[in-house]
PDB file of C-alpha atoms in Angstrom:
ATOM      1  CA  MET O   1      96.355  67.613 -50.190  1.00  0.00           C
ATOM      2  CA  PRO O   2      94.002  64.744 -51.068  1.00  0.00           C
ATOM      3  CA  THR O   3      90.377  64.793 -50.544  1.00  0.00           C
ATOM      4  CA  ASP O   4      89.431  62.203 -47.803  1.00  0.00           C
ATOM      5  CA  PRO O   5      85.382  61.005 -47.840  1.00  0.00           C
ATOM      6  CA  TYR O   6      86.104  60.926 -44.100  1.00  0.00           C
ATOM      7  CA  SER O   7      87.692  63.964 -43.322  1.00  0.00           C
ATOM      8  CA  ILE O   8      84.598  65.682 -41.513  1.00  0.00           C
ATOM      9  CA  SER O   9      85.035  67.468 -38.541  1.00  0.00           C
ATOM     10  CA  SER O  10      84.738  64.612 -35.819  1.00  0.00           C
ATOM     11  CA  PRO O  11      87.089  63.273 -32.784  1.00  0.00           C
ATOM     12  CA  VAL O  12      86.283  59.803 -34.436  1.00  0.00           C
ATOM     13  CA  PRO O  13      89.130  58.150 -36.051  1.00  0.00           C
ATOM     14  CA  ARG O  14      88.343  57.593 -39.560  1.00  0.00           C
ATOM     15  CA  ARG O  15      88.162  53.651 -39.443  1.00  0.00           C
ATOM     16  CA  ARG O  16      85.988  54.050 -36.123  1.00  0.00           C
ATOM     17  CA  LEU O  17      83.863  56.675 -38.071  1.00  0.00           C
ATOM     18  CA  GLY O  18      83.249  53.937 -41.079  1.00  0.00           C
ATOM     19  CA  GLU O  19      82.310  51.508 -38.657  1.00  0.00           C
ATOM     20  CA  THR O  20      80.090  53.896 -36.917  1.00  0.00           C
ATOM     21  CA  LEU O  21      78.218  55.009 -39.884  1.00  0.00           C
ATOM     22  CA  LEU O  22      77.549  51.329 -40.577  1.00  0.00           C
ATOM     23  CA  VAL O  23      76.086  50.577 -37.426  1.00  0.00           C
ATOM     24  CA  VAL O  24      73.873  53.909 -37.668  1.00  0.00           C
ATOM     25  CA  ALA O  25      72.544  52.596 -41.041  1.00  0.00           C
ATOM     26  CA  ALA O  26      72.186  49.245 -39.639  1.00  0.00           C
ATOM     27  CA  VAL O  27      70.100  50.403 -36.981  1.00  0.00           C
ATOM     28  CA  GLY O  28      68.165  52.956 -39.149  1.00  0.00           C
ATOM     29  CA  ILE O  29      67.338  49.849 -41.572  1.00  0.00           C
ATOM     30  CA  GLY O  30      66.411  47.701 -38.570  1.00  0.00           C
ATOM     31  CA  GLY O  31      64.185  50.408 -36.973  1.00  0.00           C
ATOM     32  CA  ALA O  32      62.365  51.013 -39.987  1.00  0.00           C
ATOM     33  CA  CYS O  33      61.843  46.854 -40.566  1.00  0.00           C
ATOM     34  CA  ALA O  34      60.684  46.817 -36.748  1.00  0.00           C
ATOM     35  CA  THR O  35      57.850  49.626 -37.522  1.00  0.00           C
ATOM     36  CA  SER O  36      56.499  47.921 -40.342  1.00  0.00           C
ATOM     37  CA  THR O  37      55.583  44.524 -37.949  1.00  0.00           C
ATOM     38  CA  GLN O  38      52.650  44.305 -35.694  1.00  0.00           C
ATOM     39  CA  PRO O  39      53.089  46.143 -32.607  1.00  0.00           C
ATOM     40  CA  SER O  40      54.290  44.471 -29.617  1.00  0.00           C
ATOM     41  CA  VAL O  41      52.970  44.296 -25.894  1.00  0.00           C
ATOM     42  CA  ASP O  42      54.890  44.149 -22.787  1.00  0.00           C
ATOM     43  CA  GLU O  43      53.980  41.301 -20.260  1.00  0.00           C
ATOM     44  CA  VAL O  44      55.328  41.548 -16.667  1.00  0.00           C
ATOM     45  CA  PHE O  45      55.844  38.312 -14.593  1.00  0.00           C
ATOM     46  CA  GLU O  46      56.979  37.567 -11.393  1.00  0.00           C
ATOM     47  CA  ALA O  47      59.742  35.395 -10.839  1.00  0.00           C
ATOM     48  CA  TYR O  48      60.513  33.470  -7.968  1.00  0.00           C
ATOM     49  CA  THR O  49      63.933  32.356  -6.134  1.00  0.00           C
ATOM     50  CA  GLU O  50      62.416  30.516  -3.730  1.00  0.00           C
ATOM     51  CA  GLY O  51      59.486  27.613  -3.484  1.00  0.00           C
ATOM     52  CA  VAL O  52      56.252  27.200  -1.904  1.00  0.00           C
ATOM     53  CA  VAL O  53      55.179  23.954   0.136  1.00  0.00           C
ATOM     54  CA  THR O  54      51.381  23.950   0.793  1.00  0.00           C
ATOM     55  CA  GLU O  55      49.877  21.611   3.099  1.00  0.00           C
ATOM     56  CA  VAL O  56      45.888  20.796   2.490  1.00  0.00           C
ATOM     57  CA  VAL O  57      43.419  18.818   4.200  1.00  0.00           C
ATOM     58  CA  GLU O  58      40.549  17.220   2.853  1.00  0.00           C
ATOM     59  CA  VAL O  59      37.343  18.282   4.855  1.00  0.00           C
ATOM     60  CA  ALA O  60      34.856  16.325   2.883  1.00  0.00           C
ATOM     61  CA  PRO O  61      35.045  13.667   0.146  1.00  0.00           C
ATOM     62  CA  ASN O  62      37.134  15.555  -2.567  1.00  0.00           C
ATOM     63  CA  GLU O  63      36.811  18.831  -0.752  1.00  0.00           C
ATOM     64  CA  TRP O  64      39.980  20.639   0.484  1.00  0.00           C
ATOM     65  CA  ARG O  65      41.140  23.383   2.617  1.00  0.00           C
ATOM     66  CA  ILE O  66      44.865  24.998   2.855  1.00  0.00           C
ATOM     67  CA  SER O  67      46.020  24.231   6.710  1.00  0.00           C
ATOM     68  CA  ASP O  68      49.818  25.861   5.870  1.00  0.00           C
ATOM     69  CA  GLU O  69      52.168  27.407   3.557  1.00  0.00           C
ATOM     70  CA  ARG O  70      55.730  28.072   3.737  1.00  0.00           C
ATOM     71  CA  VAL O  71      58.467  29.024   1.453  1.00  0.00           C
ATOM     72  CA  VAL O  72      61.382  26.909   1.118  1.00  0.00           C
ATOM     73  CA  ALA O  73      64.771  27.898  -0.425  1.00  0.00           C
ATOM     74  CA  ASP O  74      64.548  25.511  -3.254  1.00  0.00           C
ATOM     75  CA  THR O  75      62.312  26.444  -6.286  1.00  0.00           C
ATOM     76  CA  ASN O  76      62.014  22.747  -7.263  1.00  0.00           C
ATOM     77  CA  ALA O  77      61.000  21.699  -3.980  1.00  0.00           C
ATOM     78  CA  THR O  78      57.497  23.572  -4.512  1.00  0.00           C
ATOM     79  CA  SER O  79      54.917  20.806  -3.743  1.00  0.00           C
ATOM     80  CA  LEU O  80      51.396  20.160  -2.426  1.00  0.00           C
ATOM     81  CA  VAL O  81      50.967  17.834   0.937  1.00  0.00           C
ATOM     82  CA  ALA O  82      47.465  16.649   0.744  1.00  0.00           C
ATOM     83  CA  ARG O  83      46.275  14.984   3.831  1.00  0.00           C
ATOM     84  CA  ARG O  84      43.026  12.693   3.271  1.00  0.00           C
ATOM     85  CA  LEU O  85      40.053  11.719   5.286  1.00  0.00           C
ATOM     86  CA  ASP O  86      41.434   8.208   5.764  1.00  0.00           C
ATOM     87  CA  GLY O  87      45.063   9.446   7.318  1.00  0.00           C
ATOM     88  CA  THR O  88      47.060   8.896   3.688  1.00  0.00           C
ATOM     89  CA  VAL O  89      49.283  11.691   2.884  1.00  0.00           C
ATOM     90  CA  ASP O  90      50.056  12.489  -0.609  1.00  0.00           C
ATOM     91  CA  THR O  91      52.798  14.833  -1.937  1.00  0.00           C
ATOM     92  CA  ILE O  92      52.365  16.198  -5.406  1.00  0.00           C
ATOM     93  CA  SER O  93      55.412  17.815  -7.069  1.00  0.00           C
ATOM     94  CA  GLY O  94      56.759  18.269 -10.363  1.00  0.00           C
ATOM     95  CA  ALA O  95      55.220  17.541 -13.494  1.00  0.00           C
ATOM     96  CA  ALA O  96      52.150  15.986 -11.350  1.00  0.00           C
ATOM     97  CA  LEU O  97      51.673  19.110  -9.847  1.00  0.00           C
ATOM     98  CA  ASP O  98      52.051  21.064 -13.070  1.00  0.00           C
ATOM     99  CA  ASN O  99      49.339  19.022 -14.388  1.00  0.00           C
ATOM    100  CA  LEU O 100      46.945  19.207 -11.773  1.00  0.00           C
ATOM    101  CA  ALA O 101      47.541  23.302 -12.173  1.00  0.00           C
ATOM    102  CA  SER O 102      46.554  22.769 -15.462  1.00  0.00           C
ATOM    103  CA  GLN O 103      43.255  21.554 -14.721  1.00  0.00           C
ATOM    104  CA  ALA O 104      42.563  23.947 -12.168  1.00  0.00           C
ATOM    105  CA  GLN O 105      39.168  25.696 -12.582  1.00  0.00           C
ATOM    106  CA  PRO O 106      37.801  28.517 -10.452  1.00  0.00           C
ATOM    107  CA  GLU O 107      34.776  27.661  -8.337  1.00  0.00           C
ATOM    108  CA  GLN O 108      32.665  28.413  -5.727  1.00  0.00           C
ATOM    109  CA  GLN O 109      33.272  27.058  -2.122  1.00  0.00           C
ATOM    110  CA  ARG O 110      31.320  23.703  -1.773  1.00  0.00           C
ATOM    111  CA  ALA O 111      28.651  22.817   0.654  1.00  0.00           C
ATOM    112  CA  ASN O 112      31.032  21.270   3.027  1.00  0.00           C
ATOM    113  CA  GLY O 113      33.308  24.403   3.003  1.00  0.00           C
ATOM    114  CA  GLY O 114      36.000  22.829   0.563  1.00  0.00           C
ATOM    115  CA  PHE O 115      37.258  23.015  -2.694  1.00  0.00           C
ATOM    116  CA  GLY O 116      38.503  20.902  -5.304  1.00  0.00           C
ATOM    117  CA  LEU O 117      42.018  20.121  -4.863  1.00  0.00           C
ATOM    118  CA  GLY O 118      43.294  21.433  -8.268  1.00  0.00           C
ATOM    119  CA  SER O 119      41.012  24.483  -8.001  1.00  0.00           C
ATOM    120  CA  LEU O 120      42.331  25.329  -4.282  1.00  0.00           C
ATOM    121  CA  LEU O 121      45.592  26.057  -6.033  1.00  0.00           C
ATOM    122  CA  LEU O 122      43.885  29.135  -7.712  1.00  0.00           C
ATOM    123  CA  TYR O 123      43.293  30.756  -4.246  1.00  0.00           C
ATOM    124  CA  SER O 124      46.942  29.829  -2.585  1.00  0.00           C
ATOM    125  CA  TYR O 125      50.482  31.422  -2.511  1.00  0.00           C
ATOM    126  CA  ILE O 126      51.663  28.215  -4.335  1.00  0.00           C
ATOM    127  CA  GLY O 127      49.228  29.254  -6.989  1.00  0.00           C
ATOM    128  CA  ARG O 128      50.785  32.415  -7.215  1.00  0.00           C
ATOM    129  CA  ARG O 129      54.124  30.722  -8.285  1.00  0.00           C
ATOM    130  CA  LEU O 130      52.554  27.994 -10.547  1.00  0.00           C
ATOM    131  CA  PHE O 131      50.324  30.657 -12.447  1.00  0.00           C
ATOM    132  CA  ALA O 132      52.746  33.473 -12.797  1.00  0.00           C
ATOM    133  CA  GLY O 133      52.809  34.534 -16.283  1.00  0.00           C
ATOM    134  CA  SER O 134      49.797  32.683 -17.352  1.00  0.00           C
ATOM    135  CA  ALA O 135      46.633  34.187 -18.335  1.00  0.00           C
ATOM    136  CA  ARG O 136      44.705  31.319 -16.278  1.00  0.00           C
ATOM    137  CA  GLY O 137      42.241  32.873 -13.560  1.00  0.00           C
ATOM    138  CA  TYR O 138      44.453  32.876 -10.899  1.00  0.00           C
ATOM    139  CA  ALA O 139      42.350  34.780  -8.123  1.00  0.00           C
ATOM    140  CA  GLY O 140      44.928  35.255  -5.502  1.00  0.00           C
ATOM    141  CA  PRO O 141      44.933  33.558  -1.709  1.00  0.00           C
ATOM    142  CA  SER O 142      41.307  33.673  -0.215  1.00  0.00           C
ATOM    143  CA  SER O 143      40.666  33.345   3.434  1.00  0.00           C
ATOM    144  CA  GLN O 144      37.922  30.950   2.699  1.00  0.00           C
ATOM    145  CA  ALA O 145      40.445  28.666   0.831  1.00  0.00           C
ATOM    146  CA  TYR O 146      42.160  28.219   4.429  1.00  0.00           C
ATOM    147  CA  VAL O 147      41.031  26.133   7.434  1.00  0.00           C
ATOM    148  CA  ASN O 148      40.218  29.425   9.389  1.00  0.00           C
ATOM    149  CA  ASN O 149      41.091  33.203   9.131  1.00  0.00           C
ATOM    150  CA  GLY O 150      44.019  32.809  11.629  1.00  0.00           C
ATOM    151  CA  THR O 151      45.623  30.304   9.547  1.00  0.00           C
ATOM    152  CA  PHE O 152      44.897  32.742   6.329  1.00  0.00           C
ATOM    153  CA  ASN O 153      46.554  35.664   8.446  1.00  0.00           C
ATOM    154  CA  ARG O 154      49.502  33.752   9.563  1.00  0.00           C
ATOM    155  CA  VAL O 155      50.327  32.409   6.222  1.00  0.00           C
ATOM    156  CA  GLN O 156      49.905  36.061   4.610  1.00  0.00           C
ATOM    157  CA  GLN O 157      52.301  37.604   7.315  1.00  0.00           C
ATOM    158  CA  SER O 158      54.916  34.773   6.545  1.00  0.00           C
ATOM    159  CA  ALA O 159      54.770  32.753   3.263  1.00  0.00           C
ATOM    160  CA  GLY O 160      52.935  35.750   1.513  1.00  0.00           C
ATOM    161  CA  GLN O 161      55.103  38.771   2.761  1.00  0.00           C
ATOM    162  CA  ARG O 162      58.451  36.638   1.992  1.00  0.00           C
ATOM    163  CA  LEU O 163      57.231  35.751  -1.302  1.00  0.00           C
ATOM    164  CA  THR O 164      56.756  39.248  -2.179  1.00  0.00           C
ATOM    165  CA  ALA O 165      60.162  40.374  -0.570  1.00  0.00           C
ATOM    166  CA  THR O 166      62.058  37.750  -2.583  1.00  0.00           C
ATOM    167  CA  SER O 167      60.313  38.020  -6.003  1.00  0.00           C
ATOM    168  CA  ARG O 168      61.484  39.312  -9.156  1.00  0.00           C
ATOM    169  CA  THR O 169      59.820  41.143 -12.030  1.00  0.00           C
ATOM    170  CA  ARG O 170      60.619  40.835 -15.386  1.00  0.00           C
ATOM    171  CA  THR O 171      58.988  42.087 -18.544  1.00  0.00           C
ATOM    172  CA  VAL O 172      58.907  40.168 -21.934  1.00  0.00           C
ATOM    173  CA  SER O 173      57.578  41.765 -25.258  1.00  0.00           C
ATOM    174  CA  ARG O 174      55.423  39.839 -27.518  1.00  0.00           C
ATOM    175  CA  PRO O 175      53.665  40.436 -31.076  1.00  0.00           C
ATOM    176  CA  ALA O 176      50.353  42.273 -29.828  1.00  0.00           C
ATOM    177  CA  GLY O 177      48.337  39.494 -31.651  1.00  0.00           C
ATOM    178  CA  GLY O 178      50.358  36.674 -30.337  1.00  0.00           C
ATOM    179  CA  ARG O 179      49.846  34.522 -27.405  1.00  0.00           C
ATOM    180  CA  SER O 180      49.985  35.313 -23.921  1.00  0.00           C
ATOM    181  CA  GLY O 181      52.059  33.651 -21.455  1.00  0.00           C
ATOM    182  CA  PHE O 182      54.674  32.236 -23.433  1.00  0.00           C
ATOM    183  CA  GLY O 183      55.522  28.476 -23.181  1.00  0.00           C
ATOM    184  CA  SER O 184      53.660  26.502 -20.695  1.00  0.00           C
ATOM    185  CA  GLY O 185      52.893  29.498 -19.015  1.00  0.00           C
ATOM    186  CA  ARG O 186      54.837  29.030 -16.305  1.00  0.00           C
ATOM    187  CA  ALA O 187      57.290  31.951 -16.461  1.00  0.00           C
ATOM    188  CA  GLY O 188      57.051  32.595 -12.747  1.00  0.00           C
ATOM    189  CA  ARG O 189      58.145  29.036 -11.562  1.00  0.00           C
ATOM    190  CA  GLY O 190      61.787  30.161 -10.930  1.00  0.00           C
ATOM    191  CA  PHE O 191      64.942  31.470 -12.404  1.00  0.00           C
ATOM    192  CA  GLY O 192      66.744  29.076 -14.757  1.00  0.00           C
ATOM    193  CA  GLY O 193      64.269  26.194 -14.290  1.00  0.00           C
TER     194      GLY O 193
END
């Protein structure tokens, strides 16, 4: 009987055994290469399946407070509705909202009790969506950013709990020395968009 190089005691058919050995060798080589590169870091992002509409009111010239936040079914409907002192209403969404968020800087509450419009995003539930996956200084919803404690508590019980219940967590690995918050830092804007 001729000697067969694949005749080891294994239930795997000869052809499959050869394929299996190639896969094992490739994984071993790939593993060796992976260990020679720099270590990776896992980043955890919240991804949202719903959007947020935040309404703000101007309490003094260029000073704002949040009057309402609600969750909406369409992630693309995420917007900021700004009611100015002069009675005009502006709706900011899409690229204009992203631009406003990119300029947001943490700040203390101003003398008249408000925040700058962009900065207000850092203390709101819409900010939770806009800054998800970003290394920026998102502080989280703050009662000082709302028109009063009653509004803050109501929004926490409705929009806040809804966002928590419908968000998904995903983990992304990146090189340890690489940039944090892949791309524009908007990983949490929503699934698929």
